[in-house]
Tab-separated table of C-alpha atoms (C1' of nucleotides) in Angstrom:
chain	number	residue	atom	x	y	z
A	19	MET	CA	91.457	49.959	163.132
A	20	SER	CA	89.479	53.061	162.075
A	21	SER	CA	88.811	54.284	165.575
A	22	ARG	CA	85.645	56.308	165.641
A	23	PRO	CA	86.007	59.914	166.867
A	24	VAL	CA	86.099	60.380	170.466
A	25	ARG	CA	82.864	61.744	172.008
A	26	TRP	CA	84.369	64.278	174.419
A	27	LEU	CA	82.282	65.778	177.189
A	28	SER	CA	80.325	69.042	176.633
A	29	SER	CA	81.594	71.844	178.883
A	30	ASP	CA	78.390	71.465	180.963
A	31	GLN	CA	78.992	67.644	181.281
A	32	GLN	CA	82.701	68.249	182.097
A	33	LEU	CA	81.690	70.892	184.795
A	34	ALA	CA	79.092	68.426	186.324
A	35	TRP	CA	81.786	65.629	186.421
A	36	ARG	CA	84.538	67.617	188.005
A	37	SER	CA	82.228	69.184	190.571
A	38	TYR	CA	81.165	65.756	191.442
A	39	VAL	CA	84.658	64.398	191.785
A	40	VAL	CA	85.894	67.216	193.792
A	41	GLY	CA	82.807	67.585	195.952
A	42	SER	CA	82.622	64.028	196.630
A	43	THR	CA	86.075	63.791	197.583
A	44	LEU	CA	85.891	66.576	200.131
A	45	LEU	CA	82.617	65.237	201.403
A	46	LEU	CA	83.672	61.836	202.223
A	47	ALA	CA	87.169	63.076	203.684
A	48	LYS	CA	85.196	65.376	205.888
A	49	LEU	CA	82.742	62.791	207.176
A	50	ASP	CA	85.669	60.227	207.660
A	51	ARG	CA	87.644	62.880	209.643
A	52	GLU	CA	84.574	63.668	211.935
A	53	LEU	CA	84.327	60.147	212.835
A	54	ARG	CA	87.903	59.575	213.334
A	55	ASP	CA	88.409	62.586	215.501
A	56	ALA	CA	85.362	61.915	217.611
A	57	PHE	CA	85.320	58.049	217.949
A	58	GLY	CA	88.583	56.801	216.352
A	59	ILE	CA	86.828	54.910	213.739
A	60	ALA	CA	87.003	55.394	210.047
A	61	LEU	CA	83.928	55.716	207.665
A	62	PRO	CA	84.077	52.112	206.274
A	63	GLU	CA	84.403	50.716	209.736
A	64	TYR	CA	81.323	52.772	210.888
A	65	GLU	CA	79.345	51.470	207.997
A	66	ILE	CA	80.096	48.069	208.850
A	67	LEU	CA	78.803	48.541	212.467
A	68	VAL	CA	75.741	50.166	210.956
A	69	ARG	CA	75.017	47.150	208.740
A	70	LEU	CA	75.548	44.706	211.596
A	71	SER	CA	73.185	46.601	213.835
A	72	GLU	CA	70.514	46.543	211.212
A	73	ALA	CA	70.725	42.710	210.693
A	74	PRO	CA	68.801	40.335	213.141
A	75	HIS	CA	70.648	39.855	216.382
A	76	GLY	CA	73.479	42.170	215.112
A	77	ARG	CA	74.813	39.405	213.116
A	78	LEU	CA	75.803	38.930	209.450
A	79	ARG	CA	77.999	36.828	207.343
A	80	MET	CA	81.302	38.177	206.060
A	81	SER	CA	80.110	37.753	202.528
A	82	ALA	CA	76.914	39.683	203.078
A	83	LEU	CA	78.774	42.379	204.673
A	84	ALA	CA	81.097	42.652	201.694
A	85	ASP	CA	78.172	42.592	199.130
A	86	SER	CA	76.191	45.092	200.887
A	87	MET	CA	79.119	47.546	200.868
A	88	CYS	CA	80.456	46.635	197.615
A	89	HIS	CA	83.876	45.935	199.231
A	90	SER	CA	86.072	43.043	198.370
A	91	ARG	CA	86.057	40.096	200.802
A	92	SER	CA	89.571	40.637	201.630
A	93	ARG	CA	89.029	44.129	202.625
A	94	VAL	CA	86.115	43.127	204.802
A	95	THR	CA	88.333	40.451	206.444
A	96	HIS	CA	91.008	43.132	207.188
A	97	THR	CA	88.515	45.757	208.445
A	98	VAL	CA	86.573	43.377	210.739
A	99	LYS	CA	89.822	42.126	212.114
A	100	ARG	CA	90.629	45.663	213.144
A	101	LEU	CA	87.237	45.980	214.652
A	102	GLU	CA	87.788	42.747	216.441
A	103	ARG	CA	90.873	43.902	217.980
A	104	ARG	CA	89.023	46.698	219.630
A	105	ASP	CA	86.341	44.415	220.763
A	106	LEU	CA	83.666	46.223	218.719
A	107	VAL	CA	82.660	43.148	216.798
A	108	ALA	CA	83.395	39.446	217.425
A	109	ARG	CA	83.558	36.525	214.845
A	110	THR	CA	82.000	33.047	215.166
A	111	ALA	CA	81.799	30.166	212.772
A	112	SER	CA	78.585	29.815	210.967
A	113	ASP	CA	76.753	26.569	211.899
A	114	ALA	CA	74.783	26.355	208.590
A	115	ASP	CA	77.877	26.414	206.468
A	116	GLY	CA	81.193	24.979	207.531
A	117	ARG	CA	83.066	27.550	205.510
A	118	GLY	CA	81.020	30.584	206.726
A	119	VAL	CA	81.947	33.110	209.271
A	120	GLU	CA	79.686	35.626	210.966
A	121	ALA	CA	80.456	38.862	212.528
A	122	VAL	CA	78.482	39.963	215.615
A	123	LEU	CA	78.254	43.474	217.119
A	124	THR	CA	79.455	43.413	220.743
A	125	ALA	CA	77.958	45.414	223.415
A	126	ALA	CA	80.786	47.779	223.111
A	127	GLY	CA	80.243	48.013	219.388
A	128	ARG	CA	76.538	48.776	219.935
A	129	ALA	CA	77.274	51.353	222.480
A	130	LEU	CA	79.898	53.159	220.356
A	131	LEU	CA	77.534	53.074	217.396
A	132	GLU	CA	74.935	54.728	219.486
A	133	ARG	CA	77.216	57.610	220.418
A	134	ALA	CA	78.476	57.892	216.888
A	135	ALA	CA	75.318	57.600	214.738
A	136	PRO	CA	73.914	61.050	215.806
A	137	VAL	CA	77.283	62.655	215.115
A	138	HIS	CA	77.538	61.065	211.724
A	139	VAL	CA	73.951	61.833	210.693
A	140	GLU	CA	74.369	65.418	211.751
A	141	GLY	CA	77.327	65.628	209.525
A	142	VAL	CA	75.621	64.082	206.606
A	143	ARG	CA	72.933	66.634	207.088
A	144	ARG	CA	75.286	69.637	207.563
A	145	HIS	CA	77.442	68.906	204.654
A	146	PHE	CA	75.204	67.327	202.203
A	147	VAL	CA	71.443	66.790	202.687
A	148	ASP	CA	70.888	70.353	204.172
A	149	VAL	CA	72.949	72.221	201.589
A	150	VAL	CA	71.285	70.845	198.528
A	151	SER	CA	67.722	71.145	197.420
A	152	PRO	CA	65.341	68.259	197.985
A	153	GLU	CA	64.892	67.898	194.212
A	154	ASP	CA	68.648	67.809	193.653
A	155	LEU	CA	69.003	65.260	196.497
A	156	ALA	CA	66.522	63.178	194.901
A	157	ALA	CA	68.247	63.429	191.571
A	158	VAL	CA	71.588	62.553	193.289
A	159	GLY	CA	69.995	59.388	194.689
A	160	ARG	CA	68.269	58.488	191.276
A	161	ALA	CA	71.585	59.001	189.322
A	162	PHE	CA	73.798	56.882	191.574
A	163	GLY	CA	71.193	54.258	192.025
A	164	THR	CA	71.116	53.788	188.252
A	165	VAL	CA	75.061	53.838	188.183
A	166	ALA	CA	75.265	51.247	190.750
A	167	ASP	CA	72.729	48.988	189.063
A	168	ASP	CA	74.531	49.375	185.804
A	169	LEU	CA	77.934	48.505	187.332
A	170	VAL	CA	76.565	45.571	189.354
A	171	THR	CA	74.632	43.877	186.528
A	172	GLU	CA	77.196	44.925	183.807
A	173	HIS	CA	79.272	41.871	183.771
A	174	PRO	CA	77.821	38.500	184.034
A	175	ALA	CA	77.713	38.967	187.969
A	176	ALA	CA	80.732	38.313	189.821
A	177	ASP	CA	82.464	41.756	189.459
A	178	ILE	CA	83.288	42.924	192.950
A	179	ARG	CA	82.593	39.665	194.594
B	8	MET	CA	74.063	69.344	228.227
B	9	SER	CA	70.465	68.911	227.274
B	10	SER	CA	71.358	67.391	223.747
B	11	ARG	CA	68.554	68.278	221.355
B	12	PRO	CA	66.975	65.345	219.655
B	13	VAL	CA	68.742	63.736	216.737
B	14	ARG	CA	67.278	64.820	213.386
B	15	TRP	CA	67.453	61.413	211.692
B	16	LEU	CA	67.143	61.185	207.988
B	17	SER	CA	63.845	60.346	206.223
B	18	SER	CA	63.768	57.148	204.576
B	19	ASP	CA	63.911	59.071	201.009
B	20	GLN	CA	66.993	60.873	202.264
B	21	GLN	CA	68.526	57.640	203.627
B	22	LEU	CA	68.033	55.851	200.349
B	23	ALA	CA	69.438	58.830	198.282
B	24	TRP	CA	72.502	58.965	200.707
B	25	ARG	CA	73.152	55.212	200.432
B	26	SER	CA	72.561	55.081	196.693
B	27	TYR	CA	75.230	57.759	196.516
B	28	VAL	CA	77.827	56.113	198.676
B	29	VAL	CA	77.492	52.785	197.021
B	30	GLY	CA	77.116	54.031	193.474
B	31	SER	CA	80.020	56.447	193.846
B	32	THR	CA	82.291	53.739	195.417
B	33	LEU	CA	81.637	51.533	192.344
B	34	LEU	CA	82.032	54.202	189.743
B	35	LEU	CA	85.221	55.477	190.905
B	36	ALA	CA	86.583	51.959	191.515
B	37	LYS	CA	85.670	51.021	187.996
B	38	LEU	CA	87.138	54.077	186.276
B	39	ASP	CA	90.339	53.505	188.239
B	40	ARG	CA	90.432	49.815	187.335
B	41	GLU	CA	89.944	50.687	183.531
B	42	LEU	CA	92.906	53.187	183.687
B	43	ARG	CA	95.006	50.719	185.600
B	44	ASP	CA	94.359	47.751	183.374
B	45	ALA	CA	94.814	49.791	180.205
B	46	PHE	CA	97.732	52.100	180.947
B	47	GLY	CA	99.092	51.170	184.330
B	48	ILE	CA	98.129	54.541	185.924
B	49	ALA	CA	95.693	55.142	188.738
B	50	LEU	CA	92.859	57.631	188.570
B	51	PRO	CA	94.634	60.360	190.742
B	52	GLU	CA	97.734	60.044	188.675
B	53	TYR	CA	95.585	60.413	185.564
B	54	GLU	CA	93.995	63.652	187.006
B	55	ILE	CA	97.440	65.230	187.722
B	56	LEU	CA	98.413	64.478	184.049
B	57	VAL	CA	95.221	66.176	182.846
B	58	ARG	CA	95.705	69.222	184.862
B	59	LEU	CA	99.343	69.533	183.874
B	60	SER	CA	98.080	69.220	180.225
B	61	GLU	CA	95.669	72.083	180.598
B	62	ALA	CA	98.201	74.510	182.246
B	63	PRO	CA	100.347	76.776	180.125
B	64	HIS	CA	103.354	74.807	178.868
B	65	GLY	CA	102.174	71.870	180.737
B	66	ARG	CA	103.678	73.214	183.868
B	67	LEU	CA	102.109	73.942	187.318
B	68	ARG	CA	103.319	74.319	190.758
B	69	MET	CA	102.961	71.550	193.346
B	70	SER	CA	100.626	73.658	195.405
B	71	ALA	CA	98.411	74.530	192.479
B	72	LEU	CA	98.157	70.950	191.589
B	73	ALA	CA	97.277	70.063	195.248
B	74	ASP	CA	94.656	72.876	195.568
B	75	SER	CA	92.985	72.029	192.276
B	76	MET	CA	92.390	68.322	193.193
B	77	CYS	CA	91.691	69.058	196.813
B	78	HIS	CA	94.572	66.680	197.784
B	79	SER	CA	97.058	67.210	200.589
B	80	ARG	CA	100.502	68.610	199.675
B	81	SER	CA	102.002	65.530	200.953
B	82	ARG	CA	99.793	63.287	198.737
B	83	VAL	CA	100.697	65.123	195.632
B	84	THR	CA	104.491	64.952	196.481
B	85	HIS	CA	104.181	61.106	196.541
B	86	THR	CA	102.055	60.866	193.525
B	87	VAL	CA	104.315	63.097	191.487
B	88	LYS	CA	107.372	61.195	192.644
B	89	ARG	CA	105.884	58.051	191.389
B	90	LEU	CA	105.016	59.772	188.062
B	91	GLU	CA	108.573	61.089	187.764
B	92	ARG	CA	110.061	57.646	188.399
B	93	ARG	CA	108.192	56.578	185.168
B	94	ASP	CA	109.324	59.693	183.200
B	95	LEU	CA	105.753	60.993	182.860
B	96	VAL	CA	106.391	64.262	184.580
B	97	ALA	CA	109.645	66.158	185.609
B	98	ARG	CA	110.246	68.576	188.451
B	99	THR	CA	112.041	71.755	188.431
B	100	ALA	CA	112.675	74.486	190.938
B	101	SER	CA	110.442	77.587	190.420
B	102	ASP	CA	112.448	80.631	189.530
B	103	ALA	CA	110.176	83.131	190.835
B	104	ASP	CA	109.830	81.539	194.317
B	105	GLY	CA	112.900	79.890	195.766
B	106	ARG	CA	110.603	77.548	197.863
B	107	GLY	CA	108.459	76.520	194.905
B	108	VAL	CA	108.673	73.355	192.738
B	109	GLU	CA	107.075	73.060	189.407
B	110	ALA	CA	105.800	69.807	187.764
B	111	VAL	CA	106.085	69.578	184.069
B	112	LEU	CA	104.550	67.018	181.696
B	113	THR	CA	107.187	65.182	179.677
B	114	ALA	CA	106.778	64.148	176.146
B	115	ALA	CA	106.001	60.703	177.357
B	116	GLY	CA	103.651	61.936	179.714
B	117	ARG	CA	101.832	63.787	177.115
B	118	ALA	CA	101.744	60.950	174.816
B	119	LEU	CA	100.409	58.533	177.456
B	120	LEU	CA	97.569	61.097	178.319
B	121	GLU	CA	96.728	61.341	174.674
B	122	ARG	CA	96.042	57.622	174.402
B	123	ALA	CA	94.430	57.544	177.821
B	124	ALA	CA	92.035	60.288	177.678
B	125	PRO	CA	89.708	58.950	175.128
B	126	VAL	CA	89.514	55.676	177.060
B	127	HIS	CA	88.759	57.493	180.251
B	128	VAL	CA	86.152	59.820	178.637
B	129	GLU	CA	84.417	56.800	177.248
B	130	GLY	CA	84.330	55.218	180.588
B	131	VAL	CA	82.826	58.305	182.316
B	132	ARG	CA	80.329	58.288	179.588
B	133	ARG	CA	79.399	54.647	179.569
B	134	HIS	CA	79.179	54.296	183.412
B	135	PHE	CA	77.894	57.749	184.288
B	136	VAL	CA	77.003	60.528	181.881
B	137	ASP	CA	75.096	58.360	179.418
B	138	VAL	CA	73.187	56.317	182.160
B	139	VAL	CA	71.615	59.302	183.904
B	140	SER	CA	69.237	61.923	182.357
B	141	PRO	CA	70.678	65.321	181.480
B	142	GLU	CA	68.616	66.910	184.179
B	143	ASP	CA	69.820	64.483	186.797
B	144	LEU	CA	73.278	65.084	185.681
B	145	ALA	CA	72.920	68.762	185.991
B	146	ALA	CA	71.611	68.306	189.535
B	147	VAL	CA	74.517	66.262	190.496
B	148	GLY	CA	76.864	68.917	189.227
B	149	ARG	CA	74.833	71.590	191.235
B	150	ALA	CA	74.630	69.420	194.435
B	151	PHE	CA	78.310	68.663	194.617
B	152	GLY	CA	79.314	72.124	193.511
B	153	THR	CA	77.485	73.396	196.496
B	154	VAL	CA	78.928	70.788	198.721
B	155	ALA	CA	82.441	71.737	197.734
B	156	ASP	CA	81.939	75.349	198.086
B	157	ASP	CA	80.529	74.746	201.536
B	158	LEU	CA	83.424	72.530	202.615
B	159	VAL	CA	86.122	74.798	201.181
B	160	THR	CA	84.747	78.008	202.776
B	161	GLU	CA	83.480	76.567	205.918
B	162	HIS	CA	86.444	76.969	208.253
B	163	PRO	CA	88.381	80.231	208.038
B	164	ALA	CA	90.164	78.900	204.942
B	165	ALA	CA	93.147	76.546	205.351
B	166	ASP	CA	91.209	73.310	205.592
B	167	ILE	CA	92.849	70.981	203.127
B	168	ARG	CA	95.613	73.335	202.107
C	2	DG	C1'	118.495	94.216	207.220
C	3	DC	C1'	116.910	91.262	211.229
C	4	DG	C1'	113.923	88.152	213.617
C	5	DG	C1'	109.894	85.927	213.781
C	6	DA	C1'	105.702	84.242	211.381
C	7	DG	C1'	103.807	82.114	207.629
C	8	DT	C1'	104.318	79.398	203.209
C	9	DA	C1'	106.179	75.560	200.080
C	10	DG	C1'	107.456	71.292	199.741
C	11	DT	C1'	109.662	66.902	201.461
C	12	DT	C1'	110.303	62.893	204.272
C	13	DG	C1'	109.509	58.427	206.870
C	14	DA	C1'	106.601	55.800	209.650
C	15	DA	C1'	101.982	53.861	210.484
C	16	DT	C1'	97.752	52.550	208.423
C	17	DC	C1'	94.668	51.086	205.011
C	18	DC	C1'	93.799	48.790	200.579
C	19	DT	C1'	94.589	45.674	196.759
C	20	DC	C1'	96.145	41.672	194.745
C	21	DG	C1'	97.320	36.832	194.409
C	22	DA	C1'	97.988	32.567	196.699
C	23	DC	C1'	96.163	29.731	199.684
C	24	DC	C1'	93.301	26.456	202.765
C	25	DA	C1'	88.865	24.472	203.952
C	26	DT	C1'	84.367	23.383	202.805
C	27	DT	C1'	80.456	22.612	199.986
C	28	DA	C1'	78.158	21.546	195.393
C	29	DT	C1'	78.172	19.090	191.014
C	30	DG	C1'	78.534	15.368	187.611
C	31	DG	C1'	79.453	10.919	186.034
D	30	DC	C1'	81.301	7.835	195.829
D	31	DC	C1'	84.920	10.484	194.214
D	32	DA	C1'	87.163	13.852	191.403
D	33	DT	C1'	86.666	18.296	190.240
D	34	DA	C1'	84.929	22.813	190.418
D	35	DA	C1'	83.118	26.603	192.817
D	36	DT	C1'	82.384	29.127	197.146
D	37	DG	C1'	83.805	31.368	201.695
D	38	DG	C1'	87.221	33.355	203.807
D	39	DT	C1'	92.078	34.260	205.383
D	40	DC	C1'	96.731	35.890	204.888
D	41	DG	C1'	100.969	38.403	203.648
D	42	DA	C1'	103.230	41.426	200.615
D	43	DG	C1'	103.393	45.522	198.073
D	44	DG	C1'	101.371	50.017	196.934
D	45	DA	C1'	98.919	54.172	198.280
D	46	DT	C1'	97.472	57.753	201.763
D	47	DT	C1'	97.839	60.104	206.130
D	48	DC	C1'	100.144	62.281	209.716
D	49	DA	C1'	103.548	64.621	212.164
D	50	DA	C1'	107.864	66.392	211.996
D	51	DC	C1'	111.383	68.968	209.420
D	52	DT	C1'	113.943	72.003	206.137
D	53	DA	C1'	114.122	75.990	203.438
D	54	DC	C1'	112.562	80.062	201.682
D	55	DT	C1'	109.720	84.527	201.721
D	56	DC	C1'	107.245	88.117	203.799
D	57	DC	C1'	106.379	91.666	207.326
D	58	DG	C1'	107.129	94.701	210.876
D	59	DC	C1'	110.203	97.301	213.114
DNA sequence: GCGGAGTAGTTGAATCCTCGACCATTATGG
DNA sequence: CCATAATGGTCGAGGATTCAACTACTCCGC
């Protein structure tokens, strides 16, 4: 058990890492609060509405929803149940697959989203996109795209699913 | 109330933003799980141990702990209470300030941290630092450093504190 | 030194997320 | 076909986080 020596982070790397952790924490908390205060919905709930709105007929299977957000199926079930209680989405059985369930955006859900989206986008701009340089923004996208690919394909599939 | 037109994100900006949200979600979840599986502590708990270990005598006030992680005081109280229950930290009254409470790393806490740190750092490397280019890493650090500064100084102080 | 304003921290309830167990349905293989 | 495995989804319990009080102490002005 001759453990090889730990490869600690350089001080530059450590600084970058901590800046990311703190900045990211603050950013997501801020955007969450803005949506909550203005519309009473949390960021994950908002993102579900967005994904539904982008799907044909505002309709998507629970598993597709879960996969696209990298959330557990259980989490999506709970989140959608909350949204359903507020009549922002509805659930119907899938007719192709007897096991499947599809979530649909209701009229109220679409209306809420149309009011919320500009506010949210404005927040993303003010607190993120507009405060970093275009080059750094592109780098962030590249970096986390790579991270996501790495984590999704790492194990023989079936990680978050 | 002539609302000015919404400045939507360009598709590049949108892609960068979504990559960040998904990649970040996956990354933090992964690192959290690694610590949980190997040592039974969550990422926020680990970070408290780290900050304590870096402070003189392994001792820090609750508010300093909260500020350095950008967590609410209430959250730190709960987290430290959990750590105290497992004898990884102890709490003592601050003698300078009668209101203050200081958290101290116990021997067990330090021992756990010394086992956990190499594993965590290795995870940060494998899933983040080593999969992105040094330039992109630096850009991520710059970007979120800016974001954090912006959010901390935005309101007349006293935002998360 | 007294009274009010601000600071430090805790508490408990409500909410959200995770985990494991579970049911129903669909594929697979002999 | 039929047994078994795999997939899609739900549920409830327990743990974590937030929120709104609340206590206790310090600081400041007078």
